[in-house]
């Protein structure tokens, strides 16, 4: 009997038609623009000034990036899964869940434990589920938290199973107003047990927090310097004597060895240790990777992912099933575009119609085999050159899913020794880990790079985007964090672009053209900084010095420029409205893009260039997962928080002041000299920049609260603006 398909893929035909028509029209207009620029360049005497050429170059670069972006629009699809058609529980494959934490101050153990508990409570056979927590901080607090979490899970998991609880992250369950329970309404038994479990949760919370008070801050240096600790969490038999135990997933604490003299490769390094340690313990064929702040919001995600992995038609090439990153702390206004709407709502469903989405760090179910590279090698010596010297691990490679005897004390002692060996600093020396094996080290955005290489090897991926978010995380809610994180991402992206793995060269011969273009877009994204800096300064300085950059309003070429501007705006609007967002979102996204371009993209690109020349080591500053009340209050009001480093604020404020000056100067000139026909384009550009960035102007001139732009930054920016104006005056007027 032919079995029914486990999933369906529906192309969004109307979107594809709109997208392709728009691309064609916009492309034609761009060709006209270049014709105009080139012909006026060739025919004009004297030759146009340097700013003119730079603006031309900026327009070209913007157009190239735009062109690559169109690949995402080509064939958007959406997917559905049919959970009821999955095989029986006994036939489901094992899953190892990897959760990473790095710093107990920025990532409070209680939150991390909530993620751990939500993963343990996934709706999946418990004997096929194992949860590994990697603690790069080596914090005894986190370790203690794990023990408490295990004890609490003893009650929490049976409770969730018994009542079919829909949200299994305890913190969210207890703070949510609606009942996430699928039994008969207000059953007395349920209410009673809920009360009981609530008390247990309070106790659990208290204990985890109390451990924090006792242990305190003794561990400032140990984050970079600690021995390996691997511990299968189990309760003391005396605690549970006589109680019939519920089946529990395996829970393992892993803190790899760290020494200041060794590089640890951040999250990728941590994940590779987990790959090896889990390899000799449970060796499940599938792996779910989660950031410590991303709790499982829908317990059925594992089964959803299996609908793809178990489909014999697609599974041979399928490397991973990616769920979107979604966040629970984003307010309605989303002033920082924390949800990364364009990526997860537009681009990933788009690329899903090609070879599959880019690996996105968290919320993906990966096939273990895909990370091991070529497995046809049987020669043990050569295998050891690739995988390192652990016999146990080499054995695990070829027999996927062998549940070792962890409970047996003697073998468990041996197992632990081996696990410590696998997580030592030196294990990876002279092996292919991070080079061709596991998560790759080359870039701080290990996810993007690892996924890219998988796609280059011909693997595919799937974007699973159910209406109930499978995972929910914490997004950045202040300007500083947003831009620091953005700098890291773009530095990582650009590192790859500058390397021999540059998507245009390395990817083009290994992937279909459209998929290469999608990666090409991400590879070039950091370079947005060049055109944005140029277009935010040069037309303005030219305007103040009587040089016109755009065609006269009366000329028909002006129509071409207007068309390109309006068409992109309308397309953005169409995307926003068709995905149920508001006009405010459009403004927010444009503002965040401009702000990121002149800061995060700029610093990220420079950082990558400096790293490329070996002048700086890679770094990974984990994002803060705790916010103070003041910060939360500003965020809730939808006000930008300008309590950010001077280095990040100054470029933004300087450009705003410069545009204010040029706008006022330009308007005055229009009235006095009647030059509007020549200067309208430039005046409008300034006006547009100012309109989109009105909240910045407000923060600089009108706000009185703590989150306003600090006066010293405004003054510094003013000085730099004056300098730029003088420079423009001297170089443009002779
Ligand atoms: O040395 C490190 C640094 C970080 N992490 C963990 O990595 C995860 C992501 O770190 P976070 O500070 O939250 O960075 P984000 O920028 O929010 O993370 C995004 O970007 C990363 C790549 O830069 C991806 O790995 C993430 O999955 C993706 O969510 C967290 O669980 C950390 O605990 C480690 O385990 N070891
Ligand atoms: Mn994060």
XYZ file of C-alpha atoms and ligand atoms in Angstrom, residues 107 291-294 325 327 362 473-476 485 488-489 620 622-625, ligand 2:
21
model
C 21.610 34.328 30.596
C 19.703 28.931 22.049
C 19.250 29.030 25.793
C 16.546 31.684 25.513
C 14.464 29.873 22.896
C 13.010 32.530 15.002
C 10.155 36.195 19.929
C 18.366 27.980 16.620
C 12.979 33.530 22.157
C 14.081 36.876 23.491
C 14.787 39.662 21.045
C 16.978 42.691 21.663
C 24.497 42.048 17.646
C 28.703 40.596 14.992
C 26.354 39.127 12.388
C 31.456 36.804 20.386
C 26.568 37.127 23.878
C 23.447 39.231 23.741
C 21.923 40.320 27.035
C 18.840 38.360 27.979
Mn 19.952 35.277 21.160
